[in-house]
Tab-separated table of C-alpha atoms in Angstrom:
chain	number	residue	atom	x	y	z
E	28	MET	CA	19.423	-52.704	3.333
E	29	GLU	CA	18.502	-50.347	6.171
E	30	HIS	CA	20.878	-47.597	5.072
E	31	PRO	CA	19.267	-46.930	1.624
E	32	THR	CA	15.833	-46.894	3.241
E	33	HIS	CA	17.010	-44.350	5.788
E	34	THR	CA	18.479	-42.192	3.024
E	35	PHE	CA	15.252	-42.382	1.034
E	36	GLU	CA	13.204	-41.257	4.018
E	37	ARG	CA	15.633	-38.449	4.814
E	38	ASP	CA	15.590	-37.134	1.233
E	39	ASN	CA	11.794	-37.164	1.170
E	40	ALA	CA	11.711	-35.196	4.418
E	41	HIS	CA	13.287	-32.286	2.566
E	42	PRO	CA	11.868	-31.222	-0.809
E	43	PRO	CA	14.406	-30.951	-3.632
E	44	ALA	CA	16.042	-27.534	-3.947
E	45	SER	CA	14.711	-27.226	-7.499
E	46	ALA	CA	11.122	-27.667	-6.273
E	47	ARG	CA	11.648	-25.092	-3.553
E	48	ARG	CA	13.158	-22.609	-6.007
E	49	GLY	CA	10.269	-23.214	-8.378
E	50	LEU	CA	7.810	-22.322	-5.626
E	51	GLU	CA	9.815	-19.182	-4.880
E	52	TRP	CA	9.747	-18.097	-8.519
E	53	LEU	CA	6.002	-18.707	-8.662
E	54	ALA	CA	5.455	-16.555	-5.561
E	55	VAL	CA	7.552	-13.705	-6.996
E	56	ALA	CA	5.930	-13.963	-10.446
E	57	HIS	CA	2.472	-14.020	-8.865
E	58	ALA	CA	3.191	-10.820	-6.915
E	59	ALA	CA	4.640	-9.151	-10.017
E	60	GLY	CA	1.564	-10.047	-12.073
E	61	MET	CA	-0.732	-8.649	-9.405
E	62	LEU	CA	1.273	-5.415	-9.351
E	63	LEU	CA	1.013	-5.006	-13.117
E	64	LEU	CA	-2.736	-5.624	-13.161
E	65	ALA	CA	-3.449	-3.371	-10.185
E	66	THR	CA	-1.364	-0.415	-11.362
E	67	TRP	CA	-2.157	-0.422	-15.075
E	68	GLY	CA	-5.776	-1.424	-14.456
E	69	PHE	CA	-6.847	2.066	-13.301
E	70	GLY	CA	-5.320	1.445	-9.885
E	71	GLY	CA	-7.968	-1.201	-9.329
E	72	GLY	CA	-10.618	1.485	-9.610
E	73	THR	CA	-13.053	-0.343	-11.913
E	74	ALA	CA	-15.313	-3.307	-11.223
E	75	TRP	CA	-13.796	-5.639	-13.798
E	76	VAL	CA	-10.236	-5.006	-12.601
E	77	ARG	CA	-11.246	-5.632	-8.990
E	78	THR	CA	-12.887	-8.890	-10.055
E	79	ALA	CA	-9.767	-9.901	-11.995
E	80	LEU	CA	-7.581	-9.037	-8.991
E	81	THR	CA	-9.813	-11.142	-6.758
E	82	TYR	CA	-9.412	-14.218	-8.949
E	83	LEU	CA	-5.727	-13.714	-9.683
E	84	GLY	CA	-4.799	-12.915	-6.099
E	85	GLY	CA	-7.041	-15.665	-4.786
E	86	ALA	CA	-4.880	-18.166	-6.639
E	87	GLY	CA	-2.273	-17.405	-3.997
E	88	ILE	CA	-4.082	-19.860	-1.732
E	89	PHE	CA	-2.660	-22.697	-3.838
E	90	LEU	CA	0.896	-21.432	-3.351
E	91	LEU	CA	0.227	-21.109	0.368
E	92	LEU	CA	-1.154	-24.650	0.576
E	93	ALA	CA	1.817	-25.966	-1.379
E	94	HIS	CA	4.175	-24.288	1.068
E	95	LEU	CA	2.252	-25.590	4.079
E	96	ALA	CA	2.356	-29.080	2.578
E	97	THR	CA	6.153	-28.912	2.360
E	98	GLN	CA	6.312	-27.651	5.940
E	99	LEU	CA	4.096	-30.508	7.072
E	100	HIS	CA	6.268	-32.972	5.175
E	101	ARG	CA	9.386	-31.612	6.833
E	102	GLY	CA	7.690	-31.508	10.222
E	103	SER	CA	8.902	-27.981	11.042
E	104	GLY	CA	7.704	-24.401	10.710
E	105	LEU	CA	4.062	-25.287	10.096
E	106	LEU	CA	2.735	-23.785	13.325
E	107	ARG	CA	4.647	-20.541	12.791
E	108	SER	CA	3.308	-20.222	9.236
E	109	VAL	CA	-0.286	-20.782	10.328
E	110	ALA	CA	0.098	-18.443	13.315
E	111	GLY	CA	0.999	-15.609	10.961
E	112	LEU	CA	-2.440	-15.930	9.384
E	113	ALA	CA	-4.309	-15.730	12.714
E	114	PRO	CA	-5.304	-12.008	12.476
E	115	LEU	CA	-6.457	-12.455	8.861
E	116	LEU	CA	-8.512	-15.507	9.800
E	117	GLY	CA	-10.022	-13.607	12.717
E	118	PHE	CA	-10.943	-10.685	10.472
E	119	ASN	CA	-12.498	-13.052	7.930
E	120	LEU	CA	-14.529	-14.709	10.671
E	121	LEU	CA	-15.818	-11.327	11.866
E	122	VAL	CA	-16.963	-10.304	8.367
E	123	LEU	CA	-18.512	-13.712	7.668
E	124	VAL	CA	-20.469	-13.737	10.936
E	125	GLY	CA	-21.683	-10.203	10.262
E	126	ALA	CA	-22.887	-11.223	6.791
E	127	PHE	CA	-25.451	-13.524	8.421
E	128	THR	CA	-26.967	-10.547	10.277
E	129	PRO	CA	-28.052	-7.872	7.771
E	130	SER	CA	-28.558	-4.494	9.439
E	131	PHE	CA	-30.514	-3.256	6.386
E	132	ARG	CA	-33.021	-4.771	4.008
E	133	GLU	CA	-33.524	-3.641	0.451
E	134	LEU	CA	-36.971	-2.517	-0.708
E	135	LEU	CA	-38.160	-1.100	-4.001
E	136	TYR	CA	-39.655	2.377	-3.830
E	137	GLU	CA	-41.065	3.654	-7.133
E	138	GLY	CA	-38.761	1.266	-8.980
E	139	SER	CA	-35.612	2.336	-7.090
E	140	PRO	CA	-33.860	0.282	-4.380
E	141	LEU	CA	-34.201	1.690	-0.882
E	142	LEU	CA	-32.317	0.508	2.206
E	143	VAL	CA	-34.452	0.161	5.336
E	144	PRO	CA	-32.765	-0.434	8.731
E	145	ASN	CA	-33.384	-3.729	10.531
E	146	THR	CA	-33.537	-4.042	14.293
E	147	VAL	CA	-30.079	-5.399	15.115
E	148	SER	CA	-28.109	-5.141	18.355
E	149	ASN	CA	-25.380	-2.544	18.221
E	150	TRP	CA	-23.113	-4.939	20.127
E	151	LEU	CA	-23.231	-7.827	17.627
E	152	PRO	CA	-21.431	-8.239	14.282
E	153	SER	CA	-23.672	-7.244	11.382
E	154	SER	CA	-23.463	-6.081	7.779
E	155	ALA	CA	-25.270	-3.301	5.955
E	156	ARG	CA	-24.732	-4.962	2.556
E	157	PRO	CA	-23.733	-8.636	3.098
E	158	ALA	CA	-23.143	-9.476	-0.582
E	159	LEU	CA	-20.966	-6.403	-1.078
E	160	ALA	CA	-19.089	-7.116	2.152
E	161	LEU	CA	-18.228	-10.633	0.989
E	162	ARG	CA	-16.954	-9.347	-2.362
E	163	GLU	CA	-14.749	-6.774	-0.649
E	164	LEU	CA	-13.498	-9.398	1.782
E	165	ALA	CA	-12.513	-11.654	-1.116
E	166	LEU	CA	-10.620	-8.760	-2.723
E	167	PHE	CA	-8.857	-7.925	0.544
E	168	ASN	CA	-7.712	-11.537	0.916
E	169	ALA	CA	-6.574	-11.583	-2.716
E	170	LEU	CA	-4.431	-8.461	-2.166
E	171	PHE	CA	-2.977	-9.797	1.076
E	172	LEU	CA	-2.134	-13.422	0.259
E	173	PRO	CA	0.401	-12.935	-2.592
E	174	CYS	CA	2.427	-10.594	-0.375
E	175	PHE	CA	2.116	-12.831	2.671
E	176	ASN	CA	3.394	-15.712	0.547
E	177	LEU	CA	6.576	-13.740	-0.131
E	178	SER	CA	7.332	-13.678	3.584
E	179	LEU	CA	6.850	-17.434	3.863
E	180	ILE	CA	8.167	-18.894	0.627
E	181	VAL	CA	10.995	-16.703	-0.700
E	182	ARG	CA	14.393	-17.511	0.803
E	183	SER	CA	16.553	-15.471	-1.558
E	184	ARG	CA	17.379	-11.817	-1.043
E	185	HIS	CA	18.342	-11.689	-4.711
E	186	ARG	CA	14.796	-12.599	-5.772
E	187	LEU	CA	13.281	-10.068	-3.393
E	188	ARG	CA	15.513	-7.345	-4.805
E	189	GLY	CA	14.559	-8.449	-8.295
E	190	LEU	CA	10.902	-7.969	-7.397
E	191	LEU	CA	11.648	-4.505	-6.019
E	192	ILE	CA	13.557	-3.589	-9.198
E	193	PHE	CA	10.588	-4.766	-11.249
E	194	ALA	CA	8.208	-2.679	-9.104
E	195	ALA	CA	10.406	0.424	-9.395
E	196	THR	CA	10.795	0.017	-13.170
E	197	ASN	CA	7.032	-0.349	-13.537
E	198	ALA	CA	6.537	2.828	-11.500
E	199	VAL	CA	9.031	4.748	-13.657
E	200	VAL	CA	7.217	3.666	-16.829
E	201	LEU	CA	3.900	4.713	-15.275
E	202	SER	CA	5.446	8.050	-14.296
E	203	ILE	CA	6.717	8.761	-17.814
E	204	PHE	CA	3.363	7.707	-19.246
E	205	GLY	CA	1.508	9.956	-16.815
E	206	THR	CA	3.824	12.908	-17.428
E	207	LEU	CA	3.376	12.722	-21.197
E	208	GLN	CA	-0.384	12.392	-20.714
E	209	LYS	CA	-0.434	15.410	-18.399
E	210	LEU	CA	1.723	17.599	-20.628
E	211	ALA	CA	-0.508	16.700	-23.574
E	212	HIS	CA	-3.525	17.940	-21.540
E	213	SER	CA	-5.275	14.627	-22.107
E	214	PRO	CA	-9.022	14.829	-21.347
E	215	GLY	CA	-9.096	11.279	-19.990
E	216	LEU	CA	-7.116	8.208	-19.053
E	217	PHE	CA	-4.830	6.547	-21.600
E	218	PHE	CA	-4.652	9.758	-23.646
E	219	GLY	CA	-8.406	10.244	-23.654
E	220	ARG	CA	-9.385	6.727	-24.686
E	221	VAL	CA	-11.034	6.129	-21.305
E	222	LYS	CA	-13.203	8.789	-19.696
E	223	SER	CA	-12.256	9.506	-16.112
E	224	PRO	CA	-15.089	9.740	-13.565
E	225	GLN	CA	-13.428	12.867	-12.125
E	226	PRO	CA	-10.882	15.402	-13.421
E	227	TYR	CA	-8.095	14.701	-10.927
E	228	PHE	CA	-6.515	11.639	-12.516
E	229	PHE	CA	-2.901	10.828	-13.253
E	230	SER	CA	-1.227	8.149	-15.364
E	231	SER	CA	-3.472	5.058	-15.107
E	232	PHE	CA	-4.883	6.059	-11.692
E	233	ILE	CA	-8.359	7.571	-11.467
E	234	TYR	CA	-7.585	9.733	-8.404
E	235	HIS	CA	-4.400	11.777	-8.035
E	236	ASN	CA	-4.124	11.277	-4.270
E	237	HIS	CA	-4.072	7.520	-4.851
E	238	TRP	CA	-1.311	7.992	-7.390
E	239	GLY	CA	0.501	10.122	-4.817
E	240	ALA	CA	0.339	7.362	-2.205
E	241	PHE	CA	1.545	4.761	-4.692
E	242	ALA	CA	4.369	7.056	-5.864
E	243	LEU	CA	5.517	7.630	-2.262
E	244	LEU	CA	5.813	3.880	-1.735
E	245	MET	CA	7.758	3.523	-4.968
E	246	ILE	CA	10.087	6.372	-3.990
E	247	ALA	CA	10.827	4.457	-0.796
E	248	VAL	CA	11.581	1.383	-2.930
E	249	CYS	CA	13.969	3.379	-5.142
E	250	ALA	CA	15.707	4.845	-2.095
E	251	ALA	CA	16.074	1.360	-0.612
E	252	LEU	CA	17.651	0.046	-3.806
E	253	ALA	CA	19.919	3.104	-4.114
E	254	TRP	CA	21.326	2.523	-0.643
E	255	TYR	CA	21.835	-1.175	-1.285
E	256	TYR	CA	23.835	-0.642	-4.472
E	257	ALA	CA	25.746	2.331	-3.044
E	258	GLN	CA	26.937	0.244	-0.086
E	259	ARG	CA	27.640	-2.805	-2.227
E	260	GLY	CA	30.326	-0.989	-4.248
E	261	GLY	CA	32.172	-2.610	-7.131
E	262	TYR	CA	31.478	0.185	-9.637
E	263	ARG	CA	33.785	2.647	-11.427
E	264	ASP	CA	31.984	5.708	-10.085
E	265	PHE	CA	28.532	6.661	-8.846
E	266	PHE	CA	27.261	7.644	-12.297
E	267	HIS	CA	28.104	4.196	-13.664
E	268	SER	CA	26.331	2.303	-10.876
E	269	ASN	CA	22.901	0.854	-10.263
E	270	ALA	CA	22.633	3.298	-7.355
E	271	PHE	CA	22.559	6.196	-9.822
E	272	SER	CA	19.827	4.437	-11.830
E	273	ALA	CA	17.772	4.051	-8.633
E	274	VAL	CA	18.214	7.743	-7.745
E	275	LEU	CA	17.244	8.767	-11.276
E	276	GLY	CA	14.127	6.619	-11.049
E	277	LEU	CA	13.353	8.187	-7.672
E	278	LEU	CA	13.503	11.685	-9.151
E	279	LEU	CA	11.336	10.736	-12.136
E	280	ILE	CA	8.654	9.351	-9.844
E	281	ALA	CA	8.963	12.242	-7.376
E	282	ALA	CA	8.365	14.797	-10.135
E	283	THR	CA	4.953	13.313	-10.865
E	284	ILE	CA	3.514	13.953	-7.398
E	285	PRO	CA	3.294	17.772	-7.668
E	286	LEU	CA	2.565	17.361	-11.378
E	287	SER	CA	-0.493	15.242	-10.512
E	288	GLY	CA	-1.871	18.052	-8.352
E	289	SER	CA	-1.899	16.091	-5.098
E	290	ARG	CA	-1.157	18.682	-2.426
E	291	SER	CA	-1.161	16.309	0.532
E	292	SER	CA	1.179	13.865	-1.201
E	293	THR	CA	3.480	16.729	-2.150
E	294	LEU	CA	3.847	17.679	1.513
E	295	LEU	CA	4.640	14.075	2.402
E	296	LEU	CA	7.111	13.942	-0.480
E	297	ALA	CA	8.920	16.954	0.956
E	298	GLY	CA	9.184	15.199	4.308
E	299	LEU	CA	10.381	11.946	2.751
E	300	LEU	CA	13.039	13.636	0.620
E	301	THR	CA	14.204	15.743	3.572
E	302	GLY	CA	14.578	12.637	5.698
E	303	GLY	CA	16.501	10.910	2.923
E	304	LEU	CA	18.791	13.907	2.480
E	305	LEU	CA	19.548	14.006	6.215
E	306	HIS	CA	20.337	10.294	6.103
E	307	VAL	CA	22.807	10.848	3.263
E	308	ILE	CA	24.518	13.736	5.080
E	309	ILE	CA	24.745	11.841	8.369
E	310	ASP	CA	26.181	8.818	6.556
E	311	LEU	CA	28.797	11.027	4.885
E	312	PHE	CA	30.123	12.224	8.232
E	313	ARG	CA	29.722	8.834	9.930
E	314	THR	CA	31.699	6.868	7.343
E	315	ARG	CA	34.473	9.379	6.682
E	316	ARG	CA	37.987	8.340	7.539
E	317	ASP	CA	40.185	10.245	9.982
E	318	GLY	CA	41.697	13.255	8.287
E	319	ASP	CA	39.421	13.036	5.250
E	320	SER	CA	37.316	16.029	4.237
E	321	VAL	CA	33.672	15.547	3.316
E	322	THR	CA	33.211	19.130	2.146
E	323	GLY	CA	33.293	18.236	-1.546
E	324	ALA	CA	30.839	15.356	-1.157
E	325	PHE	CA	28.570	17.477	1.054
E	326	VAL	CA	28.477	20.311	-1.495
E	327	SER	CA	27.828	17.829	-4.315
E	328	VAL	CA	24.879	16.315	-2.449
E	329	CYS	CA	23.392	19.749	-1.725
E	330	VAL	CA	23.810	20.914	-5.335
E	331	ALA	CA	22.305	17.705	-6.689
E	332	THR	CA	19.373	18.085	-4.305
E	333	LEU	CA	18.733	21.682	-5.369
E	334	LEU	CA	18.902	20.731	-9.034
E	335	GLY	CA	16.506	17.845	-8.453
E	336	VAL	CA	14.004	20.020	-6.587
E	337	ALA	CA	14.271	22.731	-9.256
E	338	ALA	CA	13.598	20.173	-12.001
E	339	ILE	CA	10.554	18.827	-10.131
E	340	ILE	CA	9.152	22.341	-9.658
E	341	TYR	CA	9.807	23.226	-13.302
E	342	VAL	CA	8.005	20.148	-14.648
E	343	GLY	CA	4.975	20.674	-12.418
E	344	SER	CA	4.974	24.488	-12.357
E	345	GLU	CA	1.618	24.887	-14.114
E	346	THR	CA	-0.167	22.380	-11.908
E	347	ILE	CA	1.536	23.709	-8.775
E	348	THR	CA	0.395	27.253	-9.566
E	349	THR	CA	-3.193	26.071	-10.046
E	350	ARG	CA	-3.237	24.054	-6.821
E	351	VAL	CA	-1.650	26.881	-4.820
E	352	ALA	CA	-4.405	29.223	-6.008
E	353	LYS	CA	-7.014	26.619	-5.025
E	354	THR	CA	-5.421	26.271	-1.596
E	355	GLN	CA	-5.474	30.031	-1.055
E	356	GLU	CA	-9.144	30.106	-2.020
E	357	GLN	CA	-9.966	27.334	0.456
E	358	LEU	CA	-8.012	29.038	3.225
E	359	ALA	CA	-9.900	32.277	2.604
E	360	THR	CA	-13.220	30.399	2.809
E	361	MET	CA	-12.175	28.726	6.063
E	362	GLN	CA	-11.183	32.080	7.542
E	363	ALA	CA	-14.479	33.633	6.511
E	364	HIS	CA	-16.509	30.819	8.121
E	365	GLY	CA	-14.282	30.543	11.170
E	366	GLY	CA	-13.462	26.831	10.801
E	367	ILE	CA	-11.504	24.301	8.809
E	368	GLY	CA	-14.319	23.600	6.387
E	369	SER	CA	-16.447	20.585	5.594
E	370	ARG	CA	-13.702	18.063	6.447
E	371	ALA	CA	-14.160	18.652	10.188
E	372	THR	CA	-17.915	18.064	9.864
E	373	LEU	CA	-17.268	14.920	7.841
E	374	TYR	CA	-14.964	13.540	10.528
E	375	HIS	CA	-17.422	14.444	13.272
E	376	ASP	CA	-20.306	12.714	11.485
E	377	THR	CA	-18.158	9.648	10.758
E	378	TRP	CA	-17.237	9.429	14.434
E	379	GLN	CA	-20.920	9.550	15.340
E	380	MET	CA	-21.485	6.633	12.963
E	381	ALA	CA	-18.637	4.720	14.619
E	382	ARG	CA	-19.950	5.413	18.131
E	383	ALA	CA	-23.275	3.801	17.235
E	384	LYS	CA	-21.537	0.414	16.761
E	385	PRO	CA	-18.177	0.721	18.512
E	386	VAL	CA	-17.314	-2.968	18.994
E	387	PHE	CA	-17.829	-4.639	15.609
E	388	GLY	CA	-18.879	-1.725	13.395
E	389	TRP	CA	-21.464	-1.603	10.626
E	390	GLY	CA	-19.770	-4.145	8.397
E	391	MET	CA	-17.284	-4.151	5.554
E	392	ALA	CA	-18.026	-1.755	2.662
E	393	SER	CA	-20.934	-0.255	4.607
E	394	TYR	CA	-19.721	3.343	4.850
E	395	PRO	CA	-21.352	5.001	1.786
E	396	HIS	CA	-24.702	3.386	2.609
E	397	VAL	CA	-24.861	3.894	6.383
E	398	PHE	CA	-23.233	7.318	6.494
E	399	GLN	CA	-26.283	8.843	4.836
E	400	LEU	CA	-28.036	8.420	8.200
E	401	TYR	CA	-25.369	10.486	9.968
E	402	ASN	CA	-24.426	13.038	7.315
E	403	THR	CA	-25.373	16.545	8.471
E	404	GLN	CA	-23.965	18.461	5.506
E	405	THR	CA	-26.074	19.968	2.744
E	406	ALA	CA	-25.006	21.738	-0.404
E	407	THR	CA	-25.131	25.513	-0.109
E	408	ALA	CA	-26.851	26.147	-3.446
E	409	ASP	CA	-29.639	23.556	-3.825
E	410	ARG	CA	-29.768	22.300	-0.188
E	411	LEU	CA	-29.458	18.687	-1.367
E	412	PRO	CA	-27.504	16.225	0.796
E	413	VAL	CA	-23.809	15.876	0.029
E	414	PHE	CA	-22.884	12.261	-0.760
E	415	TYR	CA	-19.656	10.723	0.546
E	416	ALA	CA	-18.380	7.370	-0.683
E	417	ASP	CA	-15.352	7.572	1.654
E	418	ALA	CA	-14.621	9.200	4.991
E	419	HIS	CA	-11.352	10.769	3.734
E	420	SER	CA	-9.770	9.144	6.789
E	421	ASP	CA	-9.069	5.447	6.582
E	422	TRP	CA	-8.586	5.308	10.348
E	423	LEU	CA	-12.055	6.650	11.100
E	424	GLN	CA	-13.676	4.638	8.325
E	425	ALA	CA	-12.078	1.433	9.593
E	426	ILE	CA	-13.552	1.985	13.047
E	427	ALA	CA	-16.951	2.867	11.569
E	428	GLU	CA	-17.028	-0.260	9.380
E	429	HIS	CA	-15.185	-2.803	11.540
E	430	GLY	CA	-15.398	-1.407	15.054
E	431	PHE	CA	-12.473	-1.470	17.438
E	432	VAL	CA	-12.298	-5.273	17.285
E	433	GLY	CA	-12.100	-5.480	13.485
E	434	THR	CA	-9.710	-2.521	13.285
E	435	ALA	CA	-7.437	-4.186	15.848
E	436	LEU	CA	-7.421	-7.386	13.769
E	437	LEU	CA	-6.505	-5.389	10.649
E	438	ALA	CA	-3.691	-3.695	12.546
E	439	LEU	CA	-2.436	-7.056	13.811
E	440	CYS	CA	-2.152	-8.299	10.219
E	441	ALA	CA	0.734	-5.827	9.938
E	442	LEU	CA	1.950	-5.654	13.530
E	443	LEU	CA	2.342	-9.416	13.987
E	444	PRO	CA	5.019	-9.824	11.279
E	445	LEU	CA	6.690	-6.622	12.490
E	446	SER	CA	6.795	-8.004	16.037
E	447	HIS	CA	9.279	-10.671	14.901
E	448	LEU	CA	11.858	-8.028	13.957
E	449	ARG	CA	14.630	-7.009	16.334
E	450	ALA	CA	17.287	-4.319	16.169
E	451	ARG	CA	19.735	-6.737	14.535
E	452	HIS	CA	17.268	-7.253	11.663
E	453	LEU	CA	17.264	-3.552	10.781
E	454	ARG	CA	20.947	-2.882	10.248
E	455	HIS	CA	20.581	-2.366	6.497
E	456	PRO	CA	18.782	0.664	5.000
E	457	LEU	CA	16.904	-1.426	2.420
E	458	PRO	CA	14.156	-2.813	4.697
E	459	ASN	CA	14.198	0.373	6.758
E	460	TYR	CA	13.254	2.529	3.773
E	461	LEU	CA	10.482	0.128	2.786
E	462	LEU	CA	9.055	0.239	6.307
E	463	ALA	CA	9.401	4.045	6.377
E	464	GLY	CA	7.322	4.237	3.202
E	465	CYS	CA	4.664	2.015	4.772
E	466	ALA	CA	4.617	4.161	7.926
E	467	LEU	CA	4.218	7.300	5.817
E	468	ILE	CA	1.101	5.888	4.117
E	469	VAL	CA	-0.378	4.863	7.471
E	470	LEU	CA	0.142	8.464	8.612
E	471	TYR	CA	-1.416	9.709	5.366
E	472	ALA	CA	-4.442	7.492	6.011
E	473	TRP	CA	-5.378	9.689	8.967
E	474	VAL	CA	-6.393	12.544	6.645
E	475	GLU	CA	-7.060	10.720	3.360
E	476	PHE	CA	-8.135	7.316	2.053
E	477	PRO	CA	-5.103	5.750	0.310
E	478	PHE	CA	-6.279	2.302	1.384
E	479	GLY	CA	-9.442	2.842	-0.625
E	480	ASN	CA	-7.352	2.041	-3.702
E	481	ALA	CA	-6.543	-1.595	-4.533
E	482	ALA	CA	-3.154	-0.789	-6.097
E	483	VAL	CA	-2.036	1.134	-3.015
E	484	VAL	CA	-3.246	-1.626	-0.685
E	485	PHE	CA	-1.374	-4.293	-2.646
E	486	THR	CA	1.803	-2.209	-2.944
E	487	TRP	CA	1.694	-1.452	0.789
E	488	TRP	CA	1.497	-5.147	1.711
E	489	LEU	CA	4.196	-5.884	-0.868
E	490	CYS	CA	6.602	-3.389	0.713
E	491	LEU	CA	5.790	-4.513	4.259
E	492	PHE	CA	6.248	-8.261	3.769
E	493	THR	CA	9.270	-7.806	1.491
E	494	ALA	CA	10.911	-5.635	4.157
E	495	VAL	CA	10.180	-8.126	6.933
E	496	ARG	CA	11.414	-11.109	4.932
E	497	TYR	CA	14.509	-9.324	3.642
E	498	ALA	CA	15.443	-8.080	7.113
E	499	ARG	CA	15.231	-11.557	8.609
E	500	LEU	CA	17.179	-13.149	5.748
E	501	ASP	CA	19.795	-10.413	5.878
E	502	SER	CA	20.241	-10.883	9.619
E	503	SER	CA	20.439	-14.673	9.545
E	504	GLY	CA	22.607	-14.813	6.433
E	505	THR	CA	20.388	-17.577	5.056
E	506	GLY	CA	19.209	-17.838	1.507
E	507	PRO	CA	20.954	-19.050	-1.569
E	508	SER	CA	22.151	-15.654	-2.622
E	509	THR	CA	22.817	-12.248	-1.204
């Protein structure tokens, strides 16, 4: 009688495989749904989409709790799972504490709201707009949790690749949609059905630089998939393989970056494609057999690259010409005034704002409200103050809003999972390309604000946690499928 009891207890200590797979599918489907809503919903650039993302992404807490419950039942892995959330919990605590100490109070002046500074210590957590800070914190958690769940719950490389294929396909559809919209000279989003708040929009994204950041991440995804299928083999020739489909998708997405008019993203695209080309050439020579010639393959790669670049330039020639003229005009203005323009003043003023509260910052979502106190720029024509909703540098804005403590906690949200990777985890190009795309956006954030867009934030976390999970599964050889 003891043996059946022992078996019953042992079986209950490990959830059925079907239940575990069901949780995995839910985690993948949840991430895919968030990606669809964020990308097609104006990049998360409207209030109702951000609210919907907050509720949808917030549901990830139930998947997380379900996973933690299984870990608790098994008696293993619970501490490691909770430890991965430590930086996020610390960041949440910082924002919540600051919300109880408003650094501004709202008064009505001639019927209009006016923010008046409160006397608050510069060395304590505070918040310029507590209600707004809490809403932004909820959105940040909602964008983070579905991707974090992937790194905890999914144990199948096949499902992770399926999610990446879904993300790349979605990006290709968005690219075709945006290209047709651009070539039709649409006056607004969705072929003019929705008025854009500014003229530089592309596809479903309100701001072309945000589209550029998203497209760069998706190009990294396509490159990762192309390398996986190229190394997997089992196809008649390259043009009848999934690798060719991934490369074709890469080129379709890449063509939209100059077409969108994003100059900074175009420069990063050139760097990313150059790095990818060098990787291909190095791999050709590294994997060749003794006595084999790689001349034909090398020439083919170079010709294909030239044709791809020529096609990209041809599609975006009109936009490229316009943006080049604008760049020349800006350079002439900078030369005439002996500086690099208003961007340097903006960075200087933002740094002055950050220096006023260097430890904990002014609070989440405080920048457009507090920066007015530090903005020294005025318009040249009417002498009215120039308004900035973003610092055009996510690094500086993070320090201004969260201080060095909050910025360090944000960085640890990414660095902690990366710290678990070793050289043996990064033998395959797939996670490496995903991480390279993430690194490129972090670099971009020094001179722009890609993380000011919900779709880019979500896609960045998606690529990061997928890369980390895939690398660890690939190294250990665990998971039900390869």
